[in-house]
Amino acid sequence: MTSPGRREEDVRRMLEVPPPPVPADLLARATGRGDRLLRRRRALRRAGWFVLAAAVVAFAVWASVAQPWVVPPAATTPEIVGW
């Protein structure tokens, strides 16, 4: 573990060094990257909603065709009583 005095010396040494130069086109690159990220996120969100809507439509079509809520017909006919 380092002592508090050692940490202070490290911080002072870091503050004495001049900051590195910032590229002139940093703002343009950061803005472009942010725009790309927003477009990608928006596209993924739209694709997700499209997949969800397609799944809902597919389920609705399947349910209307298969009618899983209807009791299936019996495999054999019931016995006739009283003949």
Short mmCIF file of N, CA, C and O in Angstrom, two decimals:
data_model
loop_
_atom_site.label_atom_id
_atom_site.label_comp_id
_atom_site.label_asym_id
_atom_site.label_seq_id
_atom_site.Cartn_x
_atom_site.Cartn_y
_atom_site.Cartn_z
N MET A 1 0.85 -1.18 0.00
CA MET A 1 0.00 0.00 0.00
C MET A 1 0.89 1.23 0.00
O MET A 1 1.94 1.25 0.63
N THR A 2 0.43 2.24 -0.67
CA THR A 2 1.19 3.48 -0.72
C THR A 2 0.71 4.43 0.37
O THR A 2 -0.45 4.42 0.76
N SER A 3 1.62 5.23 0.84
CA SER A 3 1.25 6.17 1.89
C SER A 3 0.57 7.39 1.27
O SER A 3 0.72 7.65 0.08
N PRO A 4 -0.16 8.17 2.07
CA PRO A 4 -0.81 9.37 1.53
C PRO A 4 0.18 10.36 0.95
O PRO A 4 -0.12 11.04 -0.03
N GLY A 5 1.38 10.47 1.55
CA GLY A 5 2.39 11.38 1.02
C GLY A 5 2.84 10.97 -0.37
O GLY A 5 3.05 11.82 -1.25
N ARG A 6 2.95 9.70 -0.59
CA ARG A 6 3.35 9.19 -1.91
C ARG A 6 2.28 9.51 -2.96
O ARG A 6 2.58 9.89 -4.09
N ARG A 7 1.04 9.37 -2.59
CA ARG A 7 -0.06 9.67 -3.51
C ARG A 7 -0.06 11.15 -3.87
O ARG A 7 -0.27 11.52 -5.02
N GLU A 8 0.15 11.99 -2.89
CA GLU A 8 0.19 13.44 -3.15
C GLU A 8 1.32 13.78 -4.11
O GLU A 8 1.15 14.61 -5.01
N GLU A 9 2.46 13.15 -3.92
CA GLU A 9 3.60 13.39 -4.82
C GLU A 9 3.25 12.96 -6.24
O GLU A 9 3.59 13.66 -7.20
N ASP A 10 2.59 11.81 -6.37
CA ASP A 10 2.20 11.34 -7.70
C ASP A 10 1.23 12.31 -8.37
O ASP A 10 1.36 12.62 -9.56
N VAL A 11 0.28 12.81 -7.61
CA VAL A 11 -0.70 13.74 -8.16
C VAL A 11 -0.01 15.04 -8.56
O VAL A 11 -0.26 15.60 -9.63
N ARG A 12 0.87 15.55 -7.72
CA ARG A 12 1.59 16.79 -8.05
C ARG A 12 2.43 16.61 -9.31
O ARG A 12 2.48 17.49 -10.16
N ARG A 13 3.08 15.46 -9.42
CA ARG A 13 3.89 15.18 -10.60
C ARG A 13 3.01 15.15 -11.86
O ARG A 13 3.40 15.67 -12.91
N MET A 14 1.82 14.56 -11.75
CA MET A 14 0.92 14.51 -12.91
C MET A 14 0.42 15.90 -13.29
O MET A 14 0.26 16.21 -14.47
N LEU A 15 0.18 16.75 -12.29
CA LEU A 15 -0.33 18.08 -12.57
C LEU A 15 0.74 19.01 -13.14
O LEU A 15 0.42 19.99 -13.80
N GLU A 16 2.01 18.73 -12.89
CA GLU A 16 3.09 19.57 -13.41
C GLU A 16 3.32 19.35 -14.90
O GLU A 16 3.80 20.24 -15.59
N VAL A 17 2.98 18.19 -15.39
CA VAL A 17 3.18 17.87 -16.81
C VAL A 17 2.12 18.59 -17.62
O VAL A 17 0.94 18.58 -17.27
N PRO A 18 2.49 19.24 -18.72
CA PRO A 18 1.46 19.91 -19.54
C PRO A 18 0.52 18.88 -20.16
O PRO A 18 0.93 17.76 -20.47
N PRO A 19 -0.75 19.25 -20.33
CA PRO A 19 -1.71 18.29 -20.90
C PRO A 19 -1.35 17.99 -22.35
O PRO A 19 -0.76 18.82 -23.05
N PRO A 20 -1.67 16.79 -22.80
CA PRO A 20 -1.36 16.44 -24.20
C PRO A 20 -2.19 17.30 -25.15
O PRO A 20 -3.29 17.74 -24.82
N PRO A 21 -1.67 17.53 -26.35
CA PRO A 21 -2.44 18.34 -27.31
C PRO A 21 -3.70 17.61 -27.78
O PRO A 21 -3.72 16.40 -27.93
N VAL A 22 -4.74 18.38 -27.98
CA VAL A 22 -6.02 17.83 -28.43
C VAL A 22 -6.08 17.97 -29.95
O VAL A 22 -5.81 19.04 -30.49
N PRO A 23 -6.43 16.89 -30.66
CA PRO A 23 -6.53 16.99 -32.12
C PRO A 23 -7.56 18.03 -32.53
O PRO A 23 -8.58 18.22 -31.87
N ALA A 24 -7.29 18.70 -33.63
CA ALA A 24 -8.19 19.77 -34.10
C ALA A 24 -9.54 19.22 -34.55
O ALA A 24 -10.55 19.89 -34.42
N ASP A 25 -9.56 18.02 -35.08
CA ASP A 25 -10.81 17.46 -35.60
C ASP A 25 -11.53 16.58 -34.58
O ASP A 25 -12.38 15.78 -34.95
N LEU A 26 -11.19 16.72 -33.31
CA LEU A 26 -11.79 15.86 -32.28
C LEU A 26 -13.30 16.06 -32.20
O LEU A 26 -14.05 15.08 -32.10
N LEU A 27 -13.75 17.30 -32.27
CA LEU A 27 -15.20 17.56 -32.19
C LEU A 27 -15.94 16.91 -33.36
O LEU A 27 -16.97 16.26 -33.18
N ALA A 28 -15.40 17.05 -34.55
CA ALA A 28 -16.06 16.47 -35.73
C ALA A 28 -16.10 14.95 -35.64
O ALA A 28 -17.12 14.32 -35.95
N ARG A 29 -15.00 14.34 -35.20
CA ARG A 29 -14.98 12.88 -35.09
C ARG A 29 -15.93 12.39 -34.01
O ARG A 29 -16.64 11.39 -34.20
N ALA A 30 -15.96 13.08 -32.87
CA ALA A 30 -16.86 12.68 -31.78
C ALA A 30 -18.32 12.83 -32.19
O ALA A 30 -19.16 11.97 -31.90
N THR A 31 -18.63 13.92 -32.89
CA THR A 31 -20.00 14.13 -33.36
C THR A 31 -20.40 13.08 -34.37
O THR A 31 -21.51 12.53 -34.31
N GLY A 32 -19.51 12.76 -35.29
CA GLY A 32 -19.80 11.73 -36.28
C GLY A 32 -20.01 10.37 -35.65
O GLY A 32 -20.93 9.63 -36.01
N ARG A 33 -19.16 10.05 -34.67
CA ARG A 33 -19.31 8.76 -33.99
C ARG A 33 -20.63 8.70 -33.21
O ARG A 33 -21.33 7.69 -33.22
N GLY A 34 -20.97 9.81 -32.55
CA GLY A 34 -22.24 9.85 -31.82
C GLY A 34 -23.43 9.69 -32.76
O GLY A 34 -24.39 8.99 -32.44
N ASP A 35 -23.36 10.34 -33.92
CA ASP A 35 -24.45 10.20 -34.90
C ASP A 35 -24.57 8.76 -35.38
O ASP A 35 -25.68 8.22 -35.49
N ARG A 36 -23.43 8.12 -35.63
CA ARG A 36 -23.47 6.71 -36.08
C ARG A 36 -24.06 5.82 -35.00
O ARG A 36 -24.87 4.93 -35.28
N LEU A 37 -23.66 6.06 -33.75
CA LEU A 37 -24.21 5.24 -32.67
C LEU A 37 -25.72 5.44 -32.52
O LEU A 37 -26.46 4.47 -32.31
N LEU A 38 -26.17 6.69 -32.64
CA LEU A 38 -27.61 6.93 -32.55
C LEU A 38 -28.37 6.29 -33.70
O LEU A 38 -29.45 5.71 -33.49
N ARG A 39 -27.83 6.38 -34.91
CA ARG A 39 -28.49 5.74 -36.06
C ARG A 39 -28.54 4.23 -35.89
O ARG A 39 -29.56 3.59 -36.16
N ARG A 40 -27.44 3.65 -35.41
CA ARG A 40 -27.41 2.20 -35.21
C ARG A 40 -28.41 1.79 -34.13
O ARG A 40 -29.16 0.82 -34.30
N ARG A 41 -28.46 2.55 -33.04
CA ARG A 41 -29.40 2.22 -31.97
C ARG A 41 -30.83 2.35 -32.44
O ARG A 41 -31.69 1.51 -32.14
N ARG A 42 -31.11 3.39 -33.22
CA ARG A 42 -32.47 3.59 -33.76
C ARG A 42 -32.84 2.46 -34.71
O ARG A 42 -33.96 1.95 -34.68
N ALA A 43 -31.89 2.05 -35.55
CA ALA A 43 -32.16 0.96 -36.49
C ALA A 43 -32.41 -0.35 -35.75
O ALA A 43 -33.32 -1.12 -36.10
N LEU A 44 -31.63 -0.62 -34.71
CA LEU A 44 -31.85 -1.84 -33.93
C LEU A 44 -33.19 -1.81 -33.22
O LEU A 44 -33.89 -2.83 -33.14
N ARG A 45 -33.57 -0.65 -32.71
CA ARG A 45 -34.86 -0.54 -32.05
C ARG A 45 -36.00 -0.77 -33.04
O ARG A 45 -36.96 -1.49 -32.74
N ARG A 46 -35.88 -0.19 -34.23
CA ARG A 46 -36.92 -0.40 -35.26
C ARG A 46 -36.98 -1.86 -35.68
O ARG A 46 -38.07 -2.42 -35.86
N ALA A 47 -35.82 -2.49 -35.84
CA ALA A 47 -35.79 -3.91 -36.21
C ALA A 47 -36.43 -4.76 -35.12
O ALA A 47 -37.17 -5.72 -35.40
N GLY A 48 -36.17 -4.43 -33.87
CA GLY A 48 -36.78 -5.17 -32.76
C GLY A 48 -38.29 -5.05 -32.75
O GLY A 48 -39.00 -6.04 -32.56
N TRP A 49 -38.78 -3.83 -32.97
CA TRP A 49 -40.24 -3.64 -33.02
C TRP A 49 -40.83 -4.38 -34.22
O TRP A 49 -41.93 -4.94 -34.14
N PHE A 50 -40.11 -4.38 -35.35
CA PHE A 50 -40.60 -5.09 -36.54
C PHE A 50 -40.68 -6.59 -36.26
O PHE A 50 -41.67 -7.24 -36.61
N VAL A 51 -39.65 -7.15 -35.63
CA VAL A 51 -39.66 -8.58 -35.31
C VAL A 51 -40.79 -8.90 -34.33
O VAL A 51 -41.48 -9.91 -34.47
N LEU A 52 -40.99 -8.03 -33.35
CA LEU A 52 -42.07 -8.25 -32.39
C LEU A 52 -43.43 -8.20 -33.08
O LEU A 52 -44.29 -9.06 -32.84
N ALA A 53 -43.63 -7.23 -33.97
CA ALA A 53 -44.89 -7.12 -34.69
C ALA A 53 -45.10 -8.35 -35.59
O ALA A 53 -46.22 -8.88 -35.68
N ALA A 54 -44.04 -8.79 -36.26
CA ALA A 54 -44.15 -9.98 -37.11
C ALA A 54 -44.50 -11.22 -36.28
O ALA A 54 -45.31 -12.05 -36.71
N ALA A 55 -43.93 -11.32 -35.08
CA ALA A 55 -44.25 -12.46 -34.22
C ALA A 55 -45.71 -12.41 -33.77
O ALA A 55 -46.38 -13.45 -33.71
N VAL A 56 -46.20 -11.23 -33.46
CA VAL A 56 -47.61 -11.10 -33.04
C VAL A 56 -48.54 -11.46 -34.19
O VAL A 56 -49.53 -12.18 -34.00
N VAL A 57 -48.23 -11.01 -35.39
CA VAL A 57 -49.06 -11.33 -36.55
C VAL A 57 -49.01 -12.83 -36.83
O VAL A 57 -50.04 -13.46 -37.09
N ALA A 58 -47.80 -13.42 -36.76
CA ALA A 58 -47.68 -14.87 -37.00
C ALA A 58 -48.47 -15.66 -35.96
O ALA A 58 -49.14 -16.65 -36.29
N PHE A 59 -48.42 -15.23 -34.71
CA PHE A 59 -49.18 -15.92 -33.67
C PHE A 59 -50.68 -15.79 -33.92
O PHE A 59 -51.43 -16.75 -33.76
N ALA A 60 -51.12 -14.61 -34.31
CA ALA A 60 -52.54 -14.39 -34.57
C ALA A 60 -53.01 -15.26 -35.75
O ALA A 60 -54.10 -15.85 -35.69
N VAL A 61 -52.22 -15.35 -36.78
CA VAL A 61 -52.60 -16.18 -37.93
C VAL A 61 -52.64 -17.65 -37.52
O VAL A 61 -53.58 -18.38 -37.85
N TRP A 62 -51.62 -18.11 -36.79
CA TRP A 62 -51.61 -19.49 -36.33
C TRP A 62 -52.81 -19.78 -35.44
O TRP A 62 -53.46 -20.83 -35.59
N ALA A 63 -53.11 -18.88 -34.52
CA ALA A 63 -54.23 -19.10 -33.61
C ALA A 63 -55.56 -19.13 -34.36
O ALA A 63 -56.46 -19.91 -34.02
N SER A 64 -55.70 -18.31 -35.39
CA SER A 64 -56.96 -18.31 -36.12
C SER A 64 -57.11 -19.57 -36.98
O SER A 64 -58.21 -20.04 -37.20
N VAL A 65 -56.00 -20.13 -37.43
CA VAL A 65 -56.07 -21.34 -38.26
C VAL A 65 -56.18 -22.58 -37.38
O VAL A 65 -57.01 -23.46 -37.61
N ALA A 66 -55.35 -22.69 -36.36
CA ALA A 66 -55.31 -23.91 -35.54
C ALA A 66 -56.44 -23.95 -34.51
O ALA A 66 -56.85 -25.03 -34.10
N GLN A 67 -56.93 -22.81 -34.07
CA GLN A 67 -57.96 -22.70 -33.05
C GLN A 67 -57.65 -23.62 -31.85
O GLN A 67 -58.36 -24.58 -31.58
N PRO A 68 -56.58 -23.30 -31.11
CA PRO A 68 -56.19 -24.17 -29.99
C PRO A 68 -57.17 -24.15 -28.82
O PRO A 68 -57.10 -25.01 -27.95
N TRP A 69 -58.11 -23.23 -28.80
CA TRP A 69 -59.07 -23.17 -27.70
C TRP A 69 -60.24 -24.11 -27.91
O TRP A 69 -61.02 -24.35 -27.01
N VAL A 70 -60.40 -24.69 -29.12
CA VAL A 70 -61.51 -25.60 -29.41
C VAL A 70 -61.10 -27.01 -28.98
O VAL A 70 -59.99 -27.46 -29.22
N VAL A 71 -62.04 -27.70 -28.32
CA VAL A 71 -61.78 -29.07 -27.89
C VAL A 71 -61.71 -29.96 -29.12
O VAL A 71 -62.60 -29.91 -29.98
N PRO A 72 -60.68 -30.79 -29.24
CA PRO A 72 -60.58 -31.65 -30.42
C PRO A 72 -61.69 -32.71 -30.42
O PRO A 72 -62.17 -33.12 -29.36
N PRO A 73 -62.10 -33.15 -31.60
CA PRO A 73 -63.16 -34.16 -31.65
C PRO A 73 -62.66 -35.48 -31.05
O PRO A 73 -61.47 -35.80 -31.08
N ALA A 74 -63.61 -36.24 -30.52
CA ALA A 74 -63.26 -37.52 -29.91
C ALA A 74 -62.82 -38.50 -30.99
O ALA A 74 -63.29 -38.48 -32.12
N ALA A 75 -61.90 -39.39 -30.62
CA ALA A 75 -61.37 -40.35 -31.58
C ALA A 75 -62.38 -41.46 -31.88
O ALA A 75 -62.39 -42.01 -32.97
N THR A 76 -63.23 -41.79 -30.91
CA THR A 76 -64.25 -42.82 -31.13
C THR A 76 -65.63 -42.24 -30.84
O THR A 76 -65.77 -41.27 -30.10
N THR A 77 -66.63 -42.85 -31.39
CA THR A 77 -67.99 -42.39 -31.12
C THR A 77 -68.46 -42.95 -29.79
O THR A 77 -68.09 -44.07 -29.42
N PRO A 78 -69.27 -42.21 -29.08
CA PRO A 78 -69.74 -42.74 -27.78
C PRO A 78 -70.72 -43.90 -28.01
O PRO A 78 -71.34 -44.02 -29.04
N GLU A 79 -70.83 -44.74 -27.02
CA GLU A 79 -71.74 -45.87 -27.10
C GLU A 79 -73.19 -45.37 -27.08
O GLU A 79 -73.53 -44.44 -26.36
N ILE A 80 -74.02 -46.03 -27.85
CA ILE A 80 -75.43 -45.67 -27.89
C ILE A 80 -76.17 -46.54 -26.87
O ILE A 80 -76.15 -47.76 -26.95
N VAL A 81 -76.80 -45.91 -25.94
CA VAL A 81 -77.50 -46.62 -24.86
C VAL A 81 -79.01 -46.53 -25.11
O VAL A 81 -79.50 -45.48 -25.50
N GLY A 82 -79.74 -47.60 -24.87
CA GLY A 82 -81.18 -47.59 -24.97
C GLY A 82 -81.70 -48.03 -26.32
O GLY A 82 -82.86 -47.81 -26.65
N TRP A 83 -81.00 -48.73 -27.09
CA TRP A 83 -81.51 -49.25 -28.36
C TRP A 83 -82.10 -50.58 -28.17
O TRP A 83 -81.81 -51.55 -27.74
#
